[in-house]
Amino acid sequence: MSTTTAVPAPRTDAAPSAATRTVRYALHTTGMTLTNVMFTVFTIALPVGMYLLFGMMFGQEGGGAARGMIMVNMAAYGGLGAAVTAGTQIQEDQRNGFLRQLIVAGLSPASFLAGSVMAASAVIGPALLAVTLVGVATGVEAGPAELLATLVVLWLGLLPTILVGIALGMLLKGGAAMAGGVITMMAMAIFGGLWMPLEAFPEWMQSFGRWMPTYWISRLGAWALQDGELPAVGLLVIAAWTLVLGVLCAVGLRRAVGLRRR
C-alpha cells in the first residue's frame, strides 16, 4: 500500500512593485484624510465662506472682474490649507511608528515621499473645485476652458506648499507640527496676498510677498482665468521653492526613518 504526500502548490504571487506600494499608500492616506470632518470644514467650508463674504463686499469692483480674482485667491487658500495640513500628517505617522512599519514592510523612503505628495495632491482637489463651483454659481464669468485651466494651474502651483507641510511634519514634533502648519499657512496666505491685495501692505511686505509661492500661485491662477501676460517670474519662484523643499524633504525623511544609523 503506497501513501502520497500532498505537495503545496508553489506561490506565484509576486511582491508588489514599488509603484503599487506607492499607490496603495497614497490611496490609504487620501481616504483617511478625506474622512476627517475637521479637515473638510477648514479646507472647504472656510474658503467657500470667505469667498462669499469677500465677493459680497468687493465682487462688483472692476466691472465684476474682482469676483473672479477673489475666487482664484480663495481656491488657492483652500488648496494651501489642504496641502499643508495633509503634509504635516507625516508627523503622526512618525510619532505612532506607522512610518517605521511601512519602511520595514518594504515601502522605500522615496515611495513614501511620493505617496505622501500624491495623497496631498488628491485632497487639494475638493477645495479647489468647491470654491470654483460656488464662484460660477454666484456670477464669475468664465468659459469651461478658462475654468479648467485655472484649476490645473492652481493644482500644479500648490506643489511646493505640499512639501512645506511634509517638511514641517518631519522637523517639528507632536502637536507642534500641526500648530506650525497653521501658522505657516496663515503667513503664506497673508504675505502671498490671498486674503487682500498685496498692494495694500507696506512696501517691505510687498517685497517679501513677491518671494512667496502663494503670491505667484494667485497670479498664475488669475492669468489662466482672465488671460493677459504670463507671469514667467512666478514659474521660476515656484520651481525654486519646489527644488529646495524637495531636497529638504528627502534628507529629512532619511533621518526620520533612521537610515543614517544603518
mmCIF file of C-alpha atoms in Angstrom:
data_model
loop_
_atom_site.group_PDB
_atom_site.id
_atom_site.type_symbol
_atom_site.label_atom_id
_atom_site.label_comp_id
_atom_site.label_asym_id
_atom_site.label_seq_id
_atom_site.Cartn_x
_atom_site.Cartn_y
_atom_site.Cartn_z
ATOM 1 C CA MET A 1 0.000 0.000 0.000
ATOM 2 C CA SER A 2 1.510 3.289 -1.002
ATOM 3 C CA THR A 3 0.872 6.691 0.527
ATOM 4 C CA THR A 4 1.053 10.047 -1.201
ATOM 5 C CA THR A 5 2.028 13.315 0.369
ATOM 6 C CA ALA A 6 0.290 16.417 -0.755
ATOM 7 C CA VAL A 7 2.762 18.936 -2.088
ATOM 8 C CA PRO A 8 1.712 22.526 -1.586
ATOM 9 C CA ALA A 9 1.452 24.447 -4.784
ATOM 10 C CA PRO A 10 4.246 26.956 -5.179
ATOM 11 C CA ARG A 11 3.253 30.532 -4.562
ATOM 12 C CA THR A 12 3.137 32.525 -7.726
ATOM 13 C CA ASP A 13 2.165 35.879 -6.273
ATOM 14 C CA ALA A 14 4.958 38.315 -6.852
ATOM 15 C CA ALA A 15 5.773 41.006 -4.322
ATOM 16 C CA PRO A 16 4.066 44.276 -5.182
ATOM 17 C CA SER A 17 6.194 46.690 -7.124
ATOM 18 C CA ALA A 18 7.377 49.992 -5.733
ATOM 19 C CA ALA A 19 4.760 51.782 -7.838
ATOM 20 C CA THR A 20 1.993 49.561 -6.456
ATOM 21 C CA ARG A 21 3.140 50.148 -2.872
ATOM 22 C CA THR A 22 3.241 53.888 -3.525
ATOM 23 C CA VAL A 23 -0.278 53.975 -4.972
ATOM 24 C CA ARG A 24 -1.676 51.811 -2.164
ATOM 25 C CA TYR A 25 -0.175 54.079 0.464
ATOM 26 C CA ALA A 26 -1.438 57.180 -1.349
ATOM 27 C CA LEU A 27 -4.985 55.772 -1.567
ATOM 28 C CA HIS A 28 -4.943 54.775 2.094
ATOM 29 C CA THR A 29 -3.759 58.212 3.204
ATOM 30 C CA THR A 30 -6.210 60.010 0.908
ATOM 31 C CA GLY A 31 -9.137 58.047 2.306
ATOM 32 C CA MET A 32 -8.072 58.721 5.900
ATOM 33 C CA THR A 33 -7.718 62.442 5.237
ATOM 34 C CA LEU A 34 -10.985 62.950 3.364
ATOM 35 C CA THR A 35 -12.996 61.242 6.122
ATOM 36 C CA ASN A 36 -11.646 63.736 8.665
ATOM 37 C CA VAL A 37 -14.589 66.085 9.299
ATOM 38 C CA MET A 38 -12.480 68.935 10.696
ATOM 39 C CA PHE A 39 -10.179 68.746 7.701
ATOM 40 C CA THR A 40 -13.151 69.113 5.364
ATOM 41 C CA VAL A 41 -14.550 72.058 7.316
ATOM 42 C CA PHE A 42 -11.308 74.028 7.367
ATOM 43 C CA THR A 43 -10.248 73.317 3.793
ATOM 44 C CA ILE A 44 -13.616 73.574 2.034
ATOM 45 C CA ALA A 45 -16.256 75.318 4.136
ATOM 46 C CA LEU A 46 -13.949 78.089 5.373
ATOM 47 C CA PRO A 47 -12.609 79.242 1.972
ATOM 48 C CA VAL A 48 -16.086 78.988 0.449
ATOM 49 C CA GLY A 49 -17.469 81.146 3.251
ATOM 50 C CA MET A 50 -14.649 83.667 2.863
ATOM 51 C CA TYR A 51 -15.260 83.804 -0.888
ATOM 52 C CA LEU A 52 -18.939 84.565 -0.322
ATOM 53 C CA LEU A 53 -18.080 87.282 2.226
ATOM 54 C CA PHE A 54 -15.371 88.982 0.159
ATOM 55 C CA GLY A 55 -17.401 88.549 -3.010
ATOM 56 C CA MET A 56 -20.364 90.310 -1.423
ATOM 57 C CA MET A 57 -18.116 93.166 -0.222
ATOM 58 C CA PHE A 58 -15.826 93.694 -3.217
ATOM 59 C CA GLY A 59 -17.072 91.448 -6.018
ATOM 60 C CA GLN A 60 -18.507 94.243 -8.161
ATOM 61 C CA GLU A 61 -15.240 96.191 -8.344
ATOM 62 C CA GLY A 62 -13.621 96.370 -11.755
ATOM 63 C CA GLY A 63 -16.893 95.673 -13.507
ATOM 64 C CA GLY A 64 -17.191 92.325 -11.715
ATOM 65 C CA ALA A 65 -13.647 91.182 -12.507
ATOM 66 C CA ALA A 66 -12.795 91.328 -8.801
ATOM 67 C CA ARG A 67 -15.160 88.432 -8.136
ATOM 68 C CA GLY A 68 -13.069 86.179 -10.366
ATOM 69 C CA MET A 69 -9.870 87.232 -8.595
ATOM 70 C CA ILE A 70 -11.460 86.563 -5.209
ATOM 71 C CA MET A 71 -12.491 83.127 -6.415
ATOM 72 C CA VAL A 72 -8.930 82.350 -7.514
ATOM 73 C CA ASN A 73 -7.458 83.541 -4.216
ATOM 74 C CA MET A 74 -9.914 81.655 -2.031
ATOM 75 C CA ALA A 75 -9.497 78.488 -4.085
ATOM 76 C CA ALA A 76 -5.725 78.844 -3.653
ATOM 77 C CA TYR A 77 -6.237 79.440 0.076
ATOM 78 C CA GLY A 78 -8.354 76.298 0.415
ATOM 79 C CA GLY A 79 -5.797 74.304 -1.538
ATOM 80 C CA LEU A 80 -2.998 75.752 0.590
ATOM 81 C CA GLY A 81 -4.742 74.639 3.778
ATOM 82 C CA ALA A 82 -5.345 71.155 2.407
ATOM 83 C CA ALA A 83 -1.773 70.830 1.155
ATOM 84 C CA VAL A 84 -0.040 71.949 4.350
ATOM 85 C CA THR A 85 -2.387 70.006 6.641
ATOM 86 C CA ALA A 86 -2.058 66.824 4.611
ATOM 87 C CA GLY A 87 1.713 67.204 4.553
ATOM 88 C CA THR A 88 2.002 67.547 8.310
ATOM 89 C CA GLN A 89 0.220 64.199 8.733
ATOM 90 C CA ILE A 90 3.623 62.623 8.250
ATOM 91 C CA GLN A 91 4.392 63.650 11.856
ATOM 92 C CA GLU A 92 1.529 61.490 13.110
ATOM 93 C CA ASP A 93 2.797 58.557 11.050
ATOM 94 C CA GLN A 94 6.252 59.078 12.503
ATOM 95 C CA ARG A 95 5.028 59.524 16.083
ATOM 96 C CA ASN A 96 2.921 56.368 16.235
ATOM 97 C CA GLY A 97 5.536 54.232 14.477
ATOM 98 C CA PHE A 98 3.484 53.724 11.318
ATOM 99 C CA LEU A 99 6.206 55.266 9.177
ATOM 100 C CA ARG A 100 8.781 52.833 10.537
ATOM 101 C CA GLN A 101 6.426 49.890 9.979
ATOM 102 C CA LEU A 102 5.886 50.925 6.374
ATOM 103 C CA ILE A 103 9.611 51.110 5.732
ATOM 104 C CA VAL A 104 10.225 47.727 7.369
ATOM 105 C CA ALA A 105 7.357 46.256 5.313
ATOM 106 C CA GLY A 106 9.136 47.247 2.133
ATOM 107 C CA LEU A 107 7.967 50.754 1.313
ATOM 108 C CA SER A 108 11.040 52.747 0.372
ATOM 109 C CA PRO A 109 11.540 56.316 1.657
ATOM 110 C CA ALA A 110 11.202 57.572 -1.922
ATOM 111 C CA SER A 111 7.897 55.726 -2.340
ATOM 112 C CA PHE A 112 6.672 57.047 0.991
ATOM 113 C CA LEU A 113 7.503 60.614 -0.021
ATOM 114 C CA ALA A 114 5.914 60.146 -3.442
ATOM 115 C CA GLY A 115 2.816 58.595 -1.872
ATOM 116 C CA SER A 116 2.523 61.486 0.573
ATOM 117 C CA VAL A 117 2.723 64.012 -2.264
ATOM 118 C CA MET A 118 0.134 62.065 -4.285
ATOM 119 C CA ALA A 119 -2.268 61.898 -1.335
ATOM 120 C CA ALA A 120 -1.912 65.594 -0.574
ATOM 121 C CA SER A 121 -2.391 66.416 -4.264
ATOM 122 C CA ALA A 122 -5.629 64.427 -4.255
ATOM 123 C CA VAL A 123 -7.120 66.174 -1.219
ATOM 124 C CA ILE A 124 -6.375 69.585 -2.734
ATOM 125 C CA GLY A 125 -8.922 68.897 -5.468
ATOM 126 C CA PRO A 126 -12.162 69.200 -3.431
ATOM 127 C CA ALA A 127 -11.136 72.592 -2.030
ATOM 128 C CA LEU A 128 -10.306 73.979 -5.466
ATOM 129 C CA LEU A 129 -13.437 72.556 -7.033
ATOM 130 C CA ALA A 130 -15.828 73.699 -4.294
ATOM 131 C CA VAL A 131 -14.753 77.346 -4.422
ATOM 132 C CA THR A 132 -14.788 77.346 -8.228
ATOM 133 C CA LEU A 133 -18.289 75.888 -8.431
ATOM 134 C CA VAL A 134 -19.611 78.412 -5.925
ATOM 135 C CA GLY A 135 -17.845 81.157 -7.864
ATOM 136 C CA VAL A 136 -19.531 80.179 -11.102
ATOM 137 C CA ALA A 137 -22.890 79.901 -9.344
ATOM 138 C CA THR A 138 -22.535 83.415 -7.926
ATOM 139 C CA GLY A 139 -21.562 85.256 -11.065
ATOM 140 C CA VAL A 140 -17.946 84.615 -12.051
ATOM 141 C CA GLU A 141 -17.951 84.893 -15.830
ATOM 142 C CA ALA A 142 -15.600 82.415 -17.486
ATOM 143 C CA GLY A 143 -15.852 79.646 -20.028
ATOM 144 C CA PRO A 144 -15.255 75.959 -19.286
ATOM 145 C CA ALA A 145 -11.766 76.097 -20.811
ATOM 146 C CA GLU A 146 -10.728 79.036 -18.635
ATOM 147 C CA LEU A 147 -12.125 77.419 -15.511
ATOM 148 C CA LEU A 148 -10.393 74.111 -16.229
ATOM 149 C CA ALA A 149 -7.108 75.876 -16.951
ATOM 150 C CA THR A 150 -7.408 77.808 -13.696
ATOM 151 C CA LEU A 151 -7.967 74.628 -11.690
ATOM 152 C CA VAL A 152 -5.000 72.890 -13.311
ATOM 153 C CA VAL A 153 -2.687 75.862 -12.797
ATOM 154 C CA LEU A 154 -3.652 76.215 -9.151
ATOM 155 C CA TRP A 155 -3.328 72.481 -8.548
ATOM 156 C CA LEU A 156 0.150 72.304 -10.067
ATOM 157 C CA GLY A 157 1.266 75.526 -8.430
ATOM 158 C CA LEU A 158 0.443 74.206 -4.972
ATOM 159 C CA LEU A 159 3.142 71.512 -5.123
ATOM 160 C CA PRO A 160 5.680 73.467 -3.024
ATOM 161 C CA THR A 161 3.041 74.039 -0.329
ATOM 162 C CA ILE A 162 2.639 70.257 -0.023
ATOM 163 C CA LEU A 163 6.379 69.982 0.514
ATOM 164 C CA VAL A 164 6.175 72.753 3.123
ATOM 165 C CA GLY A 165 3.721 70.627 5.104
ATOM 166 C CA ILE A 166 5.845 67.488 4.792
ATOM 167 C CA ALA A 167 8.975 69.377 5.862
ATOM 168 C CA LEU A 168 7.160 70.764 8.907
ATOM 169 C CA GLY A 169 5.913 67.283 9.749
ATOM 170 C CA MET A 170 9.465 65.967 9.821
ATOM 171 C CA LEU A 171 11.111 68.927 11.554
ATOM 172 C CA LEU A 172 8.535 69.530 14.302
ATOM 173 C CA LYS A 173 7.382 67.056 16.914
ATOM 174 C CA GLY A 174 3.892 66.125 18.073
ATOM 175 C CA GLY A 175 1.288 68.883 18.199
ATOM 176 C CA ALA A 176 3.921 71.449 17.233
ATOM 177 C CA ALA A 177 3.741 70.155 13.661
ATOM 178 C CA MET A 178 0.038 70.951 13.367
ATOM 179 C CA ALA A 179 0.425 74.320 15.092
ATOM 180 C CA GLY A 180 3.377 75.148 12.895
ATOM 181 C CA GLY A 181 1.348 74.173 9.851
ATOM 182 C CA VAL A 182 -1.487 76.529 10.783
ATOM 183 C CA ILE A 183 0.881 79.435 11.451
ATOM 184 C CA THR A 184 2.800 78.810 8.238
ATOM 185 C CA MET A 185 -0.412 78.518 6.230
ATOM 186 C CA MET A 186 -1.722 81.834 7.550
ATOM 187 C CA ALA A 187 1.611 83.562 6.957
ATOM 188 C CA MET A 188 1.789 82.282 3.383
ATOM 189 C CA ALA A 189 -1.814 83.371 2.773
ATOM 190 C CA ILE A 190 -1.262 86.891 4.156
ATOM 191 C CA PHE A 191 2.160 87.563 2.642
ATOM 192 C CA GLY A 192 1.052 85.987 -0.626
ATOM 193 C CA GLY A 193 -1.879 88.381 -0.899
ATOM 194 C CA LEU A 194 -4.582 85.713 -0.821
ATOM 195 C CA TRP A 195 -6.721 87.476 1.777
ATOM 196 C CA MET A 196 -6.232 91.011 0.454
ATOM 197 C CA PRO A 197 -4.251 92.578 -2.367
ATOM 198 C CA LEU A 198 -0.519 92.727 -1.731
ATOM 199 C CA GLU A 199 -0.578 96.400 -2.783
ATOM 200 C CA ALA A 200 -2.499 97.208 0.420
ATOM 201 C CA PHE A 201 0.545 96.310 2.544
ATOM 202 C CA PRO A 202 3.685 98.351 3.312
ATOM 203 C CA GLU A 203 6.459 98.248 0.749
ATOM 204 C CA TRP A 204 8.623 95.835 2.736
ATOM 205 C CA MET A 205 5.746 93.366 2.964
ATOM 206 C CA GLN A 206 5.156 93.681 -0.774
ATOM 207 C CA SER A 207 8.813 92.951 -1.485
ATOM 208 C CA PHE A 208 8.776 89.961 0.841
ATOM 209 C CA GLY A 209 5.480 88.703 -0.568
ATOM 210 C CA ARG A 210 6.857 88.568 -4.114
ATOM 211 C CA TRP A 211 9.199 85.805 -2.956
ATOM 212 C CA MET A 212 6.301 83.719 -1.687
ATOM 213 C CA PRO A 213 4.970 80.903 -3.899
ATOM 214 C CA THR A 214 1.408 81.758 -2.865
ATOM 215 C CA TYR A 215 1.670 85.195 -4.479
ATOM 216 C CA TRP A 216 2.628 83.635 -7.780
ATOM 217 C CA ILE A 217 0.082 80.841 -7.490
ATOM 218 C CA SER A 218 -2.543 83.590 -7.296
ATOM 219 C CA ARG A 219 -1.025 85.492 -10.228
ATOM 220 C CA LEU A 220 -0.839 82.373 -12.376
ATOM 221 C CA GLY A 221 -4.431 81.487 -11.496
ATOM 222 C CA ALA A 222 -5.565 84.969 -12.493
ATOM 223 C CA TRP A 223 -3.630 84.647 -15.743
ATOM 224 C CA ALA A 224 -5.385 81.364 -16.563
ATOM 225 C CA LEU A 225 -8.813 82.808 -15.736
ATOM 226 C CA GLN A 226 -8.574 86.310 -17.124
ATOM 227 C CA ASP A 227 -5.783 85.984 -19.685
ATOM 228 C CA GLY A 228 -3.025 88.572 -20.005
ATOM 229 C CA GLU A 229 0.757 88.251 -19.900
ATOM 230 C CA LEU A 230 2.166 85.050 -18.405
ATOM 231 C CA PRO A 231 3.957 85.852 -15.107
ATOM 232 C CA ALA A 232 7.047 83.870 -16.051
ATOM 233 C CA VAL A 233 8.921 85.003 -12.935
ATOM 234 C CA GLY A 234 6.331 83.135 -10.918
ATOM 235 C CA LEU A 235 7.256 79.873 -12.600
ATOM 236 C CA LEU A 236 10.877 80.347 -11.562
ATOM 237 C CA VAL A 237 9.953 81.215 -7.980
ATOM 238 C CA ILE A 238 7.680 78.189 -7.637
ATOM 239 C CA ALA A 239 10.279 75.915 -9.247
ATOM 240 C CA ALA A 240 12.967 77.174 -6.843
ATOM 241 C CA TRP A 241 10.746 76.565 -3.810
ATOM 242 C CA THR A 242 9.886 73.082 -5.092
ATOM 243 C CA LEU A 243 13.535 72.150 -5.665
ATOM 244 C CA VAL A 244 14.782 73.361 -2.287
ATOM 245 C CA LEU A 245 11.883 71.845 -0.360
ATOM 246 C CA GLY A 246 12.152 68.576 -2.288
ATOM 247 C CA VAL A 247 15.793 68.184 -1.252
ATOM 248 C CA LEU A 248 14.936 69.143 2.337
ATOM 249 C CA CYS A 249 12.154 66.557 2.482
ATOM 250 C CA ALA A 250 14.340 63.816 1.002
ATOM 251 C CA VAL A 251 17.088 64.446 3.560
ATOM 252 C CA GLY A 252 14.631 64.821 6.414
ATOM 253 C CA LEU A 253 12.834 61.607 5.528
ATOM 254 C CA ARG A 254 16.024 59.569 5.679
ATOM 255 C CA ARG A 255 16.624 60.928 9.156
ATOM 256 C CA ALA A 256 13.003 60.311 10.162
ATOM 257 C CA VAL A 257 13.232 56.587 9.446
ATOM 258 C CA GLY A 258 16.725 56.275 10.933
ATOM 259 C CA LEU A 259 18.533 55.351 7.734
ATOM 260 C CA ARG A 260 21.553 57.373 8.772
ATOM 261 C CA ARG A 261 22.230 54.933 11.587
ATOM 262 C CA ARG A 262 22.500 51.934 9.263
#
